Short mmCIF file of C-alpha atoms in Angstrom, two decimals:
data_model
loop_
_atom_site.label_atom_id
_atom_site.label_comp_id
_atom_site.label_asym_id
_atom_site.label_seq_id
_atom_site.Cartn_x
_atom_site.Cartn_y
_atom_site.Cartn_z
CA MET X 1216 5.35 -16.56 -3.86
CA ALA X 1217 4.70 -19.04 -6.63
CA SER X 1218 7.68 -20.95 -7.86
CA ASP X 1219 6.87 -20.88 -11.56
CA GLY X 1220 8.86 -18.66 -13.87
CA GLY X 1221 11.99 -18.11 -11.80
CA GLY X 1222 10.95 -18.58 -8.18
CA GLU X 1223 12.04 -16.34 -5.35
CA ARG X 1224 15.14 -15.00 -7.10
CA GLY X 1225 13.03 -14.05 -10.10
CA SER X 1226 10.54 -12.25 -7.84
CA ARG X 1227 13.31 -10.32 -6.12
CA LEU X 1228 14.92 -9.34 -9.41
CA LEU X 1229 11.60 -8.27 -10.82
CA ARG X 1230 10.70 -6.08 -7.88
CA GLY X 1231 12.74 -3.17 -9.16
CA ILE X 1232 11.66 -3.37 -12.77
CA LEU X 1233 8.05 -4.52 -12.58
CA ASP X 1234 6.77 -0.94 -12.68
CA ALA X 1235 8.62 -0.41 -15.97
CA CYS X 1236 7.15 -3.66 -17.34
CA LEU X 1237 3.67 -2.42 -16.50
CA LEU X 1238 4.38 0.96 -18.08
CA ALA X 1239 5.61 -0.80 -21.22
CA LEU X 1240 2.50 -2.99 -21.43
CA VAL X 1241 0.22 -0.01 -21.00
CA ALA X 1242 2.28 1.99 -23.53
CA GLU X 1243 1.43 -0.67 -26.15
CA GLN X 1244 -2.30 -0.33 -25.51
CA ASP X 1245 -4.69 0.63 -22.73
CA ARG X 1246 -5.23 -2.39 -20.48
CA TYR X 1247 -7.17 -3.32 -17.33
CA GLY X 1248 -5.84 -5.27 -14.35
CA TYR X 1249 -6.61 -8.76 -15.56
CA GLU X 1250 -5.10 -8.05 -18.97
CA LEU X 1251 -1.90 -6.79 -17.36
CA ALA X 1252 -1.63 -9.97 -15.27
CA ALA X 1253 -2.30 -12.15 -18.31
CA ALA X 1254 0.30 -10.30 -20.40
CA LEU X 1255 2.93 -10.74 -17.69
CA ARG X 1256 2.15 -14.47 -17.47
CA GLN X 1257 2.30 -14.76 -21.23
CA ALA X 1258 5.73 -13.12 -21.22
CA GLY X 1259 6.94 -15.82 -18.80
CA LEU X 1260 6.69 -13.72 -15.66
CA GLY X 1261 4.33 -16.11 -13.89
CA MET X 1262 6.05 -15.48 -10.57
CA VAL X 1263 4.28 -12.12 -10.31
CA ARG X 1264 1.12 -12.47 -8.28
CA ASP X 1265 -1.85 -10.78 -9.93
CA GLY X 1266 -2.56 -9.14 -6.60
CA SER X 1267 0.70 -7.22 -6.62
CA ILE X 1268 -0.27 -5.49 -9.84
CA TYR X 1269 -3.13 -3.44 -8.41
CA PRO X 1270 -1.15 -1.62 -5.70
CA LEU X 1271 1.60 -0.99 -8.23
CA VAL X 1272 -0.61 0.52 -10.92
CA SER X 1273 -2.31 2.61 -8.26
CA ARG X 1274 1.07 3.92 -7.19
CA LEU X 1275 2.01 4.68 -10.80
CA GLU X 1276 -1.30 6.45 -11.15
CA ALA X 1277 -0.70 8.46 -7.98
CA LYS X 1278 2.70 9.49 -9.38
CA GLY X 1279 1.03 10.67 -12.58
CA LEU X 1280 2.75 8.06 -14.74
CA LEU X 1281 -0.52 6.31 -15.55
CA ASP X 1282 -4.03 7.55 -15.97
CA SER X 1283 -7.19 5.45 -15.70
CA TYR X 1284 -10.76 5.48 -16.93
CA VAL X 1285 -13.71 3.16 -16.56
CA ALA X 1286 -15.13 1.59 -19.72
CA PRO X 1287 -18.27 -0.54 -19.90
CA SER X 1288 -17.83 -4.29 -20.10
CA THR X 1289 -20.13 -6.81 -21.76
CA SER X 1290 -19.57 -9.39 -19.03
CA GLY X 1291 -20.19 -7.42 -15.85
CA PRO X 1292 -19.35 -4.10 -14.19
CA GLY X 1293 -17.26 -1.47 -15.96
CA ARG X 1294 -13.54 -2.09 -16.21
CA ARG X 1295 -10.84 0.33 -15.15
CA TYR X 1296 -8.41 0.73 -18.01
CA TYR X 1297 -4.97 2.21 -17.52
CA ARG X 1298 -3.23 4.40 -20.08
CA ILE X 1299 0.23 5.88 -20.03
CA THR X 1300 0.80 9.62 -19.57
CA ASP X 1301 3.59 11.74 -21.05
CA ALA X 1302 5.44 11.55 -17.74
CA GLY X 1303 4.97 7.77 -17.87
CA ARG X 1304 6.53 7.62 -21.32
CA ARG X 1305 9.56 9.58 -20.11
CA GLU X 1306 9.85 7.29 -17.08
CA LEU X 1307 9.63 4.25 -19.35
CA TRP X 1308 12.36 5.61 -21.61
CA GLU X 1309 14.63 6.14 -18.59
CA ALA X 1310 13.82 2.69 -17.23
CA ARG X 1311 14.67 1.11 -20.59
CA THR X 1312 18.02 2.91 -20.66
CA THR X 1313 18.85 1.86 -17.11
CA TRP X 1314 17.77 -1.71 -17.75
CA LYS X 1315 19.96 -1.91 -20.85
CA GLN X 1316 22.99 -0.77 -18.83
CA VAL X 1317 22.28 -3.15 -15.96
CA ALA X 1318 21.49 -6.10 -18.19
CA THR X 1319 24.62 -5.56 -20.28
CA GLY X 1320 26.81 -5.39 -17.17
CA VAL X 1321 25.24 -8.37 -15.45
CA ASP X 1322 25.27 -10.41 -18.61
CA ALA X 1323 28.98 -9.69 -19.13
CA ILE X 1324 29.80 -10.76 -15.56
CA LEU X 1325 27.64 -13.86 -15.57
CA HIS X 1326 28.99 -14.85 -18.96
CA VAL X 1327 32.60 -14.54 -17.68
CA SER X 1328 31.71 -16.64 -14.62
CA ARG X 1329 30.14 -19.31 -16.78
CA GLN X 1330 33.32 -19.55 -18.85
CA GLY X 1331 35.32 -19.90 -15.64
CA ASP X 1332 33.21 -22.87 -14.40
CA MET P 916 -14.28 -28.15 -21.90
CA GLU P 917 -14.87 -24.52 -20.88
CA PRO P 918 -13.41 -23.84 -17.40
CA ARG P 919 -16.13 -22.89 -14.90
CA LEU P 920 -16.19 -21.23 -11.53
CA ARG P 921 -16.68 -23.75 -8.72
CA ARG P 922 -19.08 -22.92 -5.89
CA SER P 923 -16.28 -23.18 -3.30
CA ASP P 924 -14.21 -20.65 -5.25
CA GLY P 925 -17.19 -18.27 -5.31
CA ALA P 926 -17.49 -18.50 -1.53
CA GLU P 927 -13.75 -17.97 -1.07
CA ILE P 928 -13.88 -14.93 -3.35
CA ASP P 929 -16.72 -13.49 -1.26
CA VAL P 930 -14.64 -13.98 1.88
CA GLN P 931 -11.55 -12.30 0.43
CA ILE P 932 -13.49 -9.37 -1.02
CA GLU P 933 -15.26 -8.86 2.27
CA ARG P 934 -11.98 -8.90 4.19
CA ILE P 935 -10.38 -6.38 1.86
CA ASP P 936 -13.48 -4.19 2.01
CA ARG P 937 -13.49 -4.36 5.81
CA SER P 938 -9.84 -3.40 5.89
CA TRP P 939 -10.48 -0.40 3.64
CA SER P 940 -13.59 0.66 5.53
CA THR P 941 -11.48 1.55 8.58
CA ARG P 942 -9.98 4.45 6.65
CA ASP P 943 -11.34 7.95 6.34
CA LEU P 944 -12.46 8.10 2.74
CA THR P 945 -14.00 10.91 0.78
CA THR P 946 -17.23 10.22 -1.09
CA ALA P 947 -15.29 9.93 -4.36
CA GLU P 948 -12.83 7.50 -2.82
CA ARG P 949 -15.69 5.45 -1.35
CA HIS P 950 -17.34 5.25 -4.76
CA GLU P 951 -14.02 4.23 -6.30
CA ARG P 952 -13.55 1.59 -3.60
CA TYR P 953 -16.76 -0.20 -4.67
CA GLU P 954 -15.79 0.02 -8.31
CA ARG P 955 -12.33 -1.39 -7.59
CA LEU P 956 -13.78 -4.18 -5.48
CA ASP P 957 -16.08 -5.11 -8.38
CA GLY P 958 -13.09 -5.14 -10.71
CA LEU P 959 -11.12 -7.30 -8.32
CA ARG P 960 -14.05 -9.70 -7.96
CA GLU P 961 -14.22 -10.12 -11.72
CA HIS P 962 -10.46 -10.72 -11.81
CA LEU P 963 -10.70 -13.37 -9.09
CA GLU P 964 -13.64 -15.07 -10.82
CA ARG P 965 -11.79 -15.26 -14.13
CA ALA P 966 -8.68 -16.57 -12.42
CA ALA P 967 -10.75 -19.17 -10.55
CA ALA P 968 -12.32 -20.27 -13.82
CA GLU P 969 -8.77 -20.86 -15.08
CA GLY P 970 -8.03 -22.98 -12.03
CA ARG P 971 -6.20 -20.39 -9.90
CA SER P 972 -7.51 -19.89 -6.38
CA PRO P 973 -8.05 -16.41 -4.85
CA GLU P 974 -5.17 -17.16 -2.48
CA GLU P 975 -2.90 -17.83 -5.40
CA VAL P 976 -3.94 -14.60 -7.10
CA LEU P 977 -3.67 -12.37 -4.06
CA ASN P 978 -1.65 -13.89 -1.25
CA PRO P 979 -2.19 -16.46 1.46
CA ASP P 980 -3.51 -13.60 3.57
CA PRO P 981 -4.30 -10.59 1.39
CA VAL P 982 -5.19 -8.33 4.29
CA ALA P 983 -2.39 -9.20 6.69
CA PHE P 984 0.08 -9.53 3.85
CA ALA P 985 -0.50 -5.92 2.96
CA PHE P 986 -2.49 -6.38 -0.23
CA ALA P 987 -5.37 -4.26 0.98
CA ALA P 988 -3.15 -1.93 2.96
CA GLU P 989 -0.77 -1.39 0.08
CA TRP P 990 -3.49 -0.82 -2.43
CA GLY P 991 -5.25 1.54 -0.06
CA ALA P 992 -2.04 3.43 0.63
CA ALA P 993 -1.27 3.69 -3.07
CA ARG P 994 -4.68 5.29 -3.59
CA CYS P 995 -4.32 7.63 -0.60
CA PRO P 996 -0.64 8.56 -0.19
CA HIS P 997 -1.38 10.30 3.13
CA VAL P 998 -2.24 6.90 4.65
CA ARG P 999 0.63 4.75 5.86
CA ALA P 1000 0.39 1.18 4.58
CA ASP P 1001 2.25 -0.47 7.40
CA PRO P 1002 0.34 -0.62 10.71
CA ALA P 1003 3.56 -1.45 12.57
CA HIS P 1004 5.13 1.73 11.21
CA ARG P 1005 2.11 3.74 12.29
CA HIS P 1006 2.36 2.27 15.77
CA ARG P 1007 6.08 3.06 15.97
CA SER P 1008 5.52 6.63 14.77
CA SER P 1009 2.73 7.12 17.27
CA ARG P 1010 4.87 5.89 20.15
CA ARG P 1011 7.77 8.05 19.02
CA ALA P 1012 5.47 11.09 18.89
CA ALA P 1013 4.08 10.27 22.33
CA ARG P 1014 7.59 9.96 23.77
CA ALA P 1015 8.69 13.23 22.18
CA GLY P 1016 5.53 14.90 23.51
CA SER P 1017 6.23 13.68 27.04
CA VAL P 1018 9.83 14.89 26.98
CA LEU P 1019 8.83 18.27 25.57
CA GLY P 1020 5.99 18.61 28.10
CA GLY P 1021 8.33 17.74 30.96
CA LEU P 1022 10.94 20.25 29.81
CA LEU P 1023 8.34 23.00 29.45
CA LEU P 1024 7.05 22.23 32.94
CA LEU P 1025 10.55 22.44 34.44
CA VAL P 1026 11.30 25.69 32.64
CA GLY P 1027 7.96 27.09 33.86
CA LEU P 1028 8.66 26.06 37.43
CA GLY P 1029 12.16 27.54 37.32
CA LEU P 1030 10.77 30.78 35.97
CA ALA P 1031 8.04 30.95 38.64
CA TRP P 1032 10.61 30.17 41.32
CA THR P 1033 12.89 32.99 40.13
CA LEU P 1034 10.02 35.48 39.97
CA LEU P 1035 8.68 34.55 43.40
CA ASP P 1036 12.15 34.60 44.94
CA GLY P 1037 12.29 38.38 45.27
CA THR P 1038 8.64 38.83 46.43
CA GLY P 1039 8.96 37.09 49.75
CA VAL P 1040 6.37 34.44 48.83
CA SER P 1041 7.75 31.07 49.87
CA VAL P 1042 7.12 27.90 47.89
CA THR P 1043 7.53 24.75 49.95
CA TRP P 1044 9.18 21.59 48.53
CA PRO P 1045 6.03 19.44 48.88
CA ALA P 1046 4.10 22.00 46.85
CA ALA P 1047 6.76 21.88 44.11
CA VAL P 1048 6.62 18.06 44.03
CA VAL P 1049 2.82 18.14 43.76
CA LEU P 1050 3.11 20.59 40.85
CA VAL P 1051 5.63 18.36 39.03
CA VAL P 1052 3.47 15.24 39.54
CA LEU P 1053 0.37 17.11 38.38
CA GLY P 1054 2.18 18.33 35.29
CA ALA P 1055 3.44 14.84 34.47
CA ALA P 1056 -0.05 13.37 34.92
CA LEU P 1057 -1.55 16.03 32.63
CA THR P 1058 1.08 15.35 29.97
CA ALA P 1059 0.43 11.57 30.17
CA LEU P 1060 -3.32 12.16 29.88
CA GLN P 1061 -2.83 14.41 26.87
CA VAL P 1062 -0.65 11.78 25.12
CA ARG P 1063 -3.19 9.05 25.89
CA TRP P 1064 -6.06 11.18 24.64
CA SER P 1065 -4.29 12.04 21.36
CA ASN P 1066 -3.42 8.35 20.82
CA ARG P 1067 -7.07 7.39 21.29
CA ALA P 1068 -8.21 10.11 18.92
CA TRP P 1069 -5.67 8.87 16.38
CA ALA P 1070 -6.90 5.28 16.74
CA ARG P 1071 -10.53 6.39 16.33
CA ARG P 1072 -9.58 8.02 13.03
CA GLY P 1073 -8.36 4.60 11.87
CA GLY P 1074 -4.72 5.63 11.93
CA VAL P 1075 -5.20 8.29 9.29
CA THR P 1076 -2.90 11.23 9.68
CA SER P 1077 -4.56 14.41 8.62
#
C-alpha cells in the first residue's frame, strides 16, 4: 500500500468507511472509476489504490446501492458511470450518522490523551 | 509539458490487462457478463493509461500482483456473488465437502451392511467375514472415486458453484 496520505494506519481506518465515501461522491454527481479515484486523491485519500475502487463499486452495485450505465466518451470506449440509488442514499445517511458518532467518540478520547501527554 | 504515456507503460498495461482477462476467463460467464467483461477491461485500460500519463505505474494503480493479490478475483466475485473470490477458501470448502461425503458414504455403507446382515440372519444364508471385508473395501473405493470425480468436475467448472 502506498505510504502517502496516512500510510498503513490510514488504509486500515479507511477500509470500513470507503464504501460510504464512494457513495457520497456518487451522490454529488454521477462519476466513472477514474473520476472516483481522482476525487479521493484530491480529498487527501491518496492511500487508496485506484484498483480497490472497482471491486468496491461493483459490490455496491450488486447490493443495489449503486446503479451504472455506459455513456460515450470522446477519448475512447464508452465509460461506465455510477449513480446512487434510493437504497444507496439511505445507506449513505446511516453511514454519515455512524461516522459522526464514531468520530466524535474517537476525537474526544484522542483529545484527552493528547492533553495527558 | 503535457504528460505522455511511455512505451514501457503501454506494454506493462497490456500485460496486466491480459492477466486479469485470463483470470476472469476461467469463470463460467453468461453472454451478458462476457460482454460486460470486455467493456470493463476497456475502462480499466483507459484508467491505467491516464494514470501512467500522470506518472503512476499500473502496479501502483492496481497492486504489485493484481491477479494474485485478489484484484481480479475480488472484482469478479463482486460482479458474480455466486463465485467465491478466495481460491484458498474454495479449496478448503471442497476438501471439507469431500471429507463430509466420505464420512456420510461410510456410515450409509455400514448401516446398509448391518441391515442386510439382520435380514439374512433369519434366512439361513451365511455371509462369510472375507465377503463382508470385500464389500466394505469396495464401498470405500466407490466413495473415494465419487469424491475424486466430483472434485474434478468442480475444477473443470473453474471453481464455480452452481
